[in-house]
C-alpha positions as MATLAB code, in Angstrom:
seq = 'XXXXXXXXXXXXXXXXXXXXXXXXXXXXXXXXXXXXXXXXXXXXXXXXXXXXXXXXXXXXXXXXXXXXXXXXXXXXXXXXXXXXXXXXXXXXXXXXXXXXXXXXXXXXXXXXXXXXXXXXXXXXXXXXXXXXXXXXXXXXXXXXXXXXXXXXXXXXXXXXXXXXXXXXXXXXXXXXXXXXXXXXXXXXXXXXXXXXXXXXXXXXXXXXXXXXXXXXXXXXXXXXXXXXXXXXXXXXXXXXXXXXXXXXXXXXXXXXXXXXXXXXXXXXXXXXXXXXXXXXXXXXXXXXXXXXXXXXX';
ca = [
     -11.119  -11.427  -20.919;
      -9.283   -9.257  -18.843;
      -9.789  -10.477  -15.287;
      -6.679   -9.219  -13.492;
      -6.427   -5.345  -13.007;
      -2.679   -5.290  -14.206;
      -3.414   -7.159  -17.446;
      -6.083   -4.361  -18.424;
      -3.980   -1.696  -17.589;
      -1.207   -3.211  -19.666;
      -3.644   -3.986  -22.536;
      -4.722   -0.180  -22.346;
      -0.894    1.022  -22.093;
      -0.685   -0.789  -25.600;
      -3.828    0.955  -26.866;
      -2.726    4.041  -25.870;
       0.662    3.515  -27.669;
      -0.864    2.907  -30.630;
      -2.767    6.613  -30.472;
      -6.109    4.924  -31.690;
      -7.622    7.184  -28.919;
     -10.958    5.947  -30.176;
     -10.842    2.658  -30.398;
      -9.534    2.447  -26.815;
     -12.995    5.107  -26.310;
     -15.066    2.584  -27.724;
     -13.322   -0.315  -26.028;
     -13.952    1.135  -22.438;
     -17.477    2.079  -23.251;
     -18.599   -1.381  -23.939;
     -16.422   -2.851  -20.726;
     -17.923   -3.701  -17.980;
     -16.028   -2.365  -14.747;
     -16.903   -1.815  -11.243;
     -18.077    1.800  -11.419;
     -21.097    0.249  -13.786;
     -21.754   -2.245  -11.575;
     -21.952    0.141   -8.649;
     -24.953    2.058   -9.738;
     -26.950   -1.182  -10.015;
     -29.328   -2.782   -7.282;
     -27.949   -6.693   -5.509;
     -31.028   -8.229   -7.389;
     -30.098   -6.331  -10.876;
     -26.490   -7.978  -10.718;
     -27.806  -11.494   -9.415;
     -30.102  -10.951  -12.244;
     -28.048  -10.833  -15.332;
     -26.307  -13.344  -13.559;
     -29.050  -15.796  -13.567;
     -29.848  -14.562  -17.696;
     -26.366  -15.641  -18.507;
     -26.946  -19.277  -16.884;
     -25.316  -18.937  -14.064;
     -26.541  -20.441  -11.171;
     -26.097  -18.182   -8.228;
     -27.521  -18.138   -4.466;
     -26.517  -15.771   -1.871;
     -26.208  -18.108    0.850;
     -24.098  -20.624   -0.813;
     -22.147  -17.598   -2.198;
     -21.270  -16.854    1.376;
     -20.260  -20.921    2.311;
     -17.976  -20.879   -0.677;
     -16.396  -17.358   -0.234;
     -15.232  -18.702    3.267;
     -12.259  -20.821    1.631;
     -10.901  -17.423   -0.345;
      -9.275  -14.430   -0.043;
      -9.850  -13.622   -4.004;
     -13.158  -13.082   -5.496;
     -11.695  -13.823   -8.786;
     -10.290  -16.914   -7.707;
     -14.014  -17.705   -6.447;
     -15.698  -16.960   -9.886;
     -13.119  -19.332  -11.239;
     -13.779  -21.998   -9.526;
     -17.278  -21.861   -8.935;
     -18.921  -19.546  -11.696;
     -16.527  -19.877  -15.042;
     -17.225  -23.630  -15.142;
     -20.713  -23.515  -15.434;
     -21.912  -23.028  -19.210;
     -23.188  -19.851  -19.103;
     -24.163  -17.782  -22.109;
     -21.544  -14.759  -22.722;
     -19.367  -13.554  -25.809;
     -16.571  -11.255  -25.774;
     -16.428   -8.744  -22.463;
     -19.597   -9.833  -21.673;
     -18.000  -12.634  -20.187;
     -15.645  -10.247  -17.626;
     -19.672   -9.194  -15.727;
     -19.096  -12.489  -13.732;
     -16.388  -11.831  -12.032;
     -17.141   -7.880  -11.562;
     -20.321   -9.224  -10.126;
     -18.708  -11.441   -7.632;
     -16.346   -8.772   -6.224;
     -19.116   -6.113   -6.050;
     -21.386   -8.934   -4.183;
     -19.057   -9.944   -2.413;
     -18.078   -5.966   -1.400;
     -22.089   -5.924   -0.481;
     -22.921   -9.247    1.429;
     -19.841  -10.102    3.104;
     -17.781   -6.344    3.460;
     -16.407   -7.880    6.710;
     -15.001  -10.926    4.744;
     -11.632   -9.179    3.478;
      -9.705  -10.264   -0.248;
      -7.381   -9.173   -2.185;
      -9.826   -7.147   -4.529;
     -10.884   -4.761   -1.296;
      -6.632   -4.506   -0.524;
      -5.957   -3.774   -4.623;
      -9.112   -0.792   -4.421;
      -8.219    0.757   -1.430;
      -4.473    1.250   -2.394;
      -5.431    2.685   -6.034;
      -8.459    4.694   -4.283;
      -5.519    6.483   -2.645;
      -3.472    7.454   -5.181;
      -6.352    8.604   -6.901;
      -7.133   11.013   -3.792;
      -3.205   11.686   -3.682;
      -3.662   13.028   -7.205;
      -6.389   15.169   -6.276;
      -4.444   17.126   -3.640;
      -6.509   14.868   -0.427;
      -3.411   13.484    1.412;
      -5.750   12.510    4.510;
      -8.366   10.543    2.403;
      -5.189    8.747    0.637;
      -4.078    7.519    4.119;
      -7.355    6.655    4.879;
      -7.783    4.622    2.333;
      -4.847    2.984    2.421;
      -5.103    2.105    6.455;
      -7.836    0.193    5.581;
      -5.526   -1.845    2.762;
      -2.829   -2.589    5.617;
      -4.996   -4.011    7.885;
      -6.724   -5.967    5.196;
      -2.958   -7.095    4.971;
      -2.410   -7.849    8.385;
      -6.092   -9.898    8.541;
      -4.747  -12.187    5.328;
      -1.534  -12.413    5.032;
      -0.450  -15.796    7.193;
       1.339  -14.741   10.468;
       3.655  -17.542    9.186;
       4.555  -15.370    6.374;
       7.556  -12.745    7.788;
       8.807  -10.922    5.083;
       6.988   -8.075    2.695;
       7.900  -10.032   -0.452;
       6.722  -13.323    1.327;
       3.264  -11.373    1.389;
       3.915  -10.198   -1.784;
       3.986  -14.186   -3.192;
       1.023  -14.836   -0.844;
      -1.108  -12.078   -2.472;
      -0.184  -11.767   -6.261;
      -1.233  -10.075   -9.092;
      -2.464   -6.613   -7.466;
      -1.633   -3.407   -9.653;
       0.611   -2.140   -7.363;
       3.200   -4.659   -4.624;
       3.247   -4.034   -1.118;
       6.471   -3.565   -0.991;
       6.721   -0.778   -3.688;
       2.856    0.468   -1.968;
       3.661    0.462    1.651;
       7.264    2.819    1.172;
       4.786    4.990   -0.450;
       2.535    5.104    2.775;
       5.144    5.698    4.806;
       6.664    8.885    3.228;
       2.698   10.137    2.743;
       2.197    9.815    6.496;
       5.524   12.200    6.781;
       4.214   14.965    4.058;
       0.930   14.733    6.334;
       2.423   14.481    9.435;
       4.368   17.769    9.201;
       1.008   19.830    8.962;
      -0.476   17.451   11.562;
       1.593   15.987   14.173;
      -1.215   12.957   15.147;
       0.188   11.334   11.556;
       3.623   11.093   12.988;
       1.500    9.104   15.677;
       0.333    6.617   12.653;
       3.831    6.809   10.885;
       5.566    5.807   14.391;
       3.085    2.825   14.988;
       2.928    1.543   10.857;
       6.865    1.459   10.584;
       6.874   -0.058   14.257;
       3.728   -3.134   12.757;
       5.595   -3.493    9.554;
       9.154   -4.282   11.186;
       7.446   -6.746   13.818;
       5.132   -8.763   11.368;
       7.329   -8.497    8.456;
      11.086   -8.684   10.353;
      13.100  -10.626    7.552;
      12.141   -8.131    4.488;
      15.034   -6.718    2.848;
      17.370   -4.935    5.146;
      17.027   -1.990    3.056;
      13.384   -1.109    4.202;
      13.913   -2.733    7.399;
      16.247    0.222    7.584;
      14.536    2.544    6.866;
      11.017    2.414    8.592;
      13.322    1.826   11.646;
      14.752    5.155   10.737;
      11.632    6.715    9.723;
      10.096    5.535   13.199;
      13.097    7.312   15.076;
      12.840   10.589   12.953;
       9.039   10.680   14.145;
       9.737   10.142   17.721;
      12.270   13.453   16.738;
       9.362   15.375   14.836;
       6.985   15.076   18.090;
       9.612   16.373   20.383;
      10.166   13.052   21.716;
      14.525   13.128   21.818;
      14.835   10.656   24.561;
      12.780    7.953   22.700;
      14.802    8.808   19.415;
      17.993    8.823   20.846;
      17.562    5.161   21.705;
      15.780    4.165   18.728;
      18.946    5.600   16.446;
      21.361    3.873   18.723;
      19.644    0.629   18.479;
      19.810    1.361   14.947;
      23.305    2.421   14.332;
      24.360   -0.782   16.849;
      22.470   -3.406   14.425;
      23.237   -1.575   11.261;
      26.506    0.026   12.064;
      28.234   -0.063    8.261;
      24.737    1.852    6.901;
      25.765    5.669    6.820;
      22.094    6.686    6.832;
      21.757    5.975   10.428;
      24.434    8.008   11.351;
      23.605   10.804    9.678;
      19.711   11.098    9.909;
      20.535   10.748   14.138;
      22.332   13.578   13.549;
      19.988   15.470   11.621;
      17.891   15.616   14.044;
      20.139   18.219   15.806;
      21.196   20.364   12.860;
      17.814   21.335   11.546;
      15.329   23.887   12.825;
      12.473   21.644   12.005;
      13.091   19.019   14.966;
      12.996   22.390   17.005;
      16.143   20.344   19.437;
      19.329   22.493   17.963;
      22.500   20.755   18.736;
      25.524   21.532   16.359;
      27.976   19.839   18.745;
      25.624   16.706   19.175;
      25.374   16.663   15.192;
      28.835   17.436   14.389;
      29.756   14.132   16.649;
      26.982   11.752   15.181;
      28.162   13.080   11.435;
      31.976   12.666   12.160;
      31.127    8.669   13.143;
      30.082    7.957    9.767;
      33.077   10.177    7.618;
      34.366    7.836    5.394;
      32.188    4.855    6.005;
      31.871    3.213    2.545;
      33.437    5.316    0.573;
      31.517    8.198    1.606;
      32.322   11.568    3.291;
      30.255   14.481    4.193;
      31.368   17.853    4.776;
      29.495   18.067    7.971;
      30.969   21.437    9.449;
      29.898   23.412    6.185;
      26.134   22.008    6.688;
      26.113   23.064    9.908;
      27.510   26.172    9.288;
      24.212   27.104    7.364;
      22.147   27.017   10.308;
      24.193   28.760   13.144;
];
């Protein structure tokens, strides 16, 4: 059985390296997954349920889901113990049919299978050229996040050891969302709206993740405040910045960025030139900030 969504799409990985294209044909054809589940009626699923012995009722379904935030975890401890009749993949219906019913009775009831869909529903609709639908999708994973995660737990890897196992991590996931809502928000400015208030949620709820992406949503939310012709509000935002972070070079020069390129539509080559010269030689690193802004005047 292949419960978890990361150990089937490792299992197929291996298939696939193998080149027995039909064998992993043949495999997928006779595996249950969601999508075949989907296109059946609540009483067909509860059905086969009850032909493979197991015992299920909808309202103790609902008591017992209260205590989760995993529908596999639920079938584990409630529907893999009883002896029910199943060989081979057979055996994975049970706990497809507890995340679809679960999807269906209780949809207000958040887990971690409705957090692990939405994210991979938007990559699939980032693959078909729908950036909008992506975010869409995946606002509805981040406040699944926000509902489950324990407000005890203050970093992005802490929620990342709360909620394991998904095919993709928050952390790697939600750096992802945030450049996305840039790439939209430069055809539509309400997404630098979404992108300001995400990075904004993410720092407050999640304030001891790595200073690295603590860094940079705080930059990201300062280079929005730029992109909506907001300079006051990202003036102070990249001074806060710079005055917490003051040996990161990125601050420095993505503040002055902001001044040197048409797209923040607030030219100021003096204003950059000053902002790049504070961070010449910090670590190591120099940039040769009057032939950049050169280009542009």
């Amino acid at each position: 059985m292949l419960r978890n969504p990361v150990e089937f799409a490792k299992f197929k990985k291996e298939l696939e390296k193998t080149g027995r294209a039909e064998e992993i044909e043949d495999f997928i054809s006779k595996s249950w997954n969601l999508d075949k589940l989907k296109i059946m009626s609540t009483e067909e699923i509860i059905g086969k349920l009850r032909s493979m012995n197991i015992r299920f009722d909808i309202e103790d379904f609902k008591k017992e889901a209260q205590e989760y935030i995993s529908a596999i975890d639920l079938s584990e401890d409630y529907y893999y113990i009883q002896d029910f009749h199943a060989e081979g993949q057979e055996e994975d219906f049970i706990f497809l049919a507890i995340i679809e019913l679960w999807d269906r009775v209780m949809p207000e009831h958040g887990n971690v299978e409705m957090i692990d869909n939405f994210m991979q529903d938007g990559y699939d609709c980032l693959e078909k050229k729908e950036p909008q639908k992506a975010i869409e999708n995946w606002e509805k994973a981040w406040n699944l996040i926000m509902t489950l995660v324990p407000p005890d737990t203050t970093s992005v890897e802490g929620a990342d050891e709360f909620i394991p196992g998904m095919t993709q991590s928050i952390h790697n996931w939600c750096q992802d969302f945030e450049i996305e809502l840039h790439n939209v928000g430069v055809r539509n400015e309400s997404f630098f709206w979404k992108r300001i208030k995400f990075c904004n949620v993410f720092c407050r709820i999640f304030p001891d993740s790595d200073e690295l992406i603590i860094h940079n949503f705080r930059r990201a939310e300062a280079e929005s405040y730029a992109s909506i012709d907001d300079f006051p509000t990202a003036d102070r935002l990249f001074k806060e910045l710079v005055e917490i972070y003051p040996n990161n070079v990125w601050g420095y020069i993505n503040w002055g960025d902001i001044y040197a390129y048409k797209c923040y539509n607030h030219l100021n080559f003096e204003k950059a030139r000053e902002l790049y010269n504070l961070c010449a030689g910090m670590q190591g690193r120099k940039r040769d900030c009057g032939r950049e802004i050169r280009e542009f005047e």
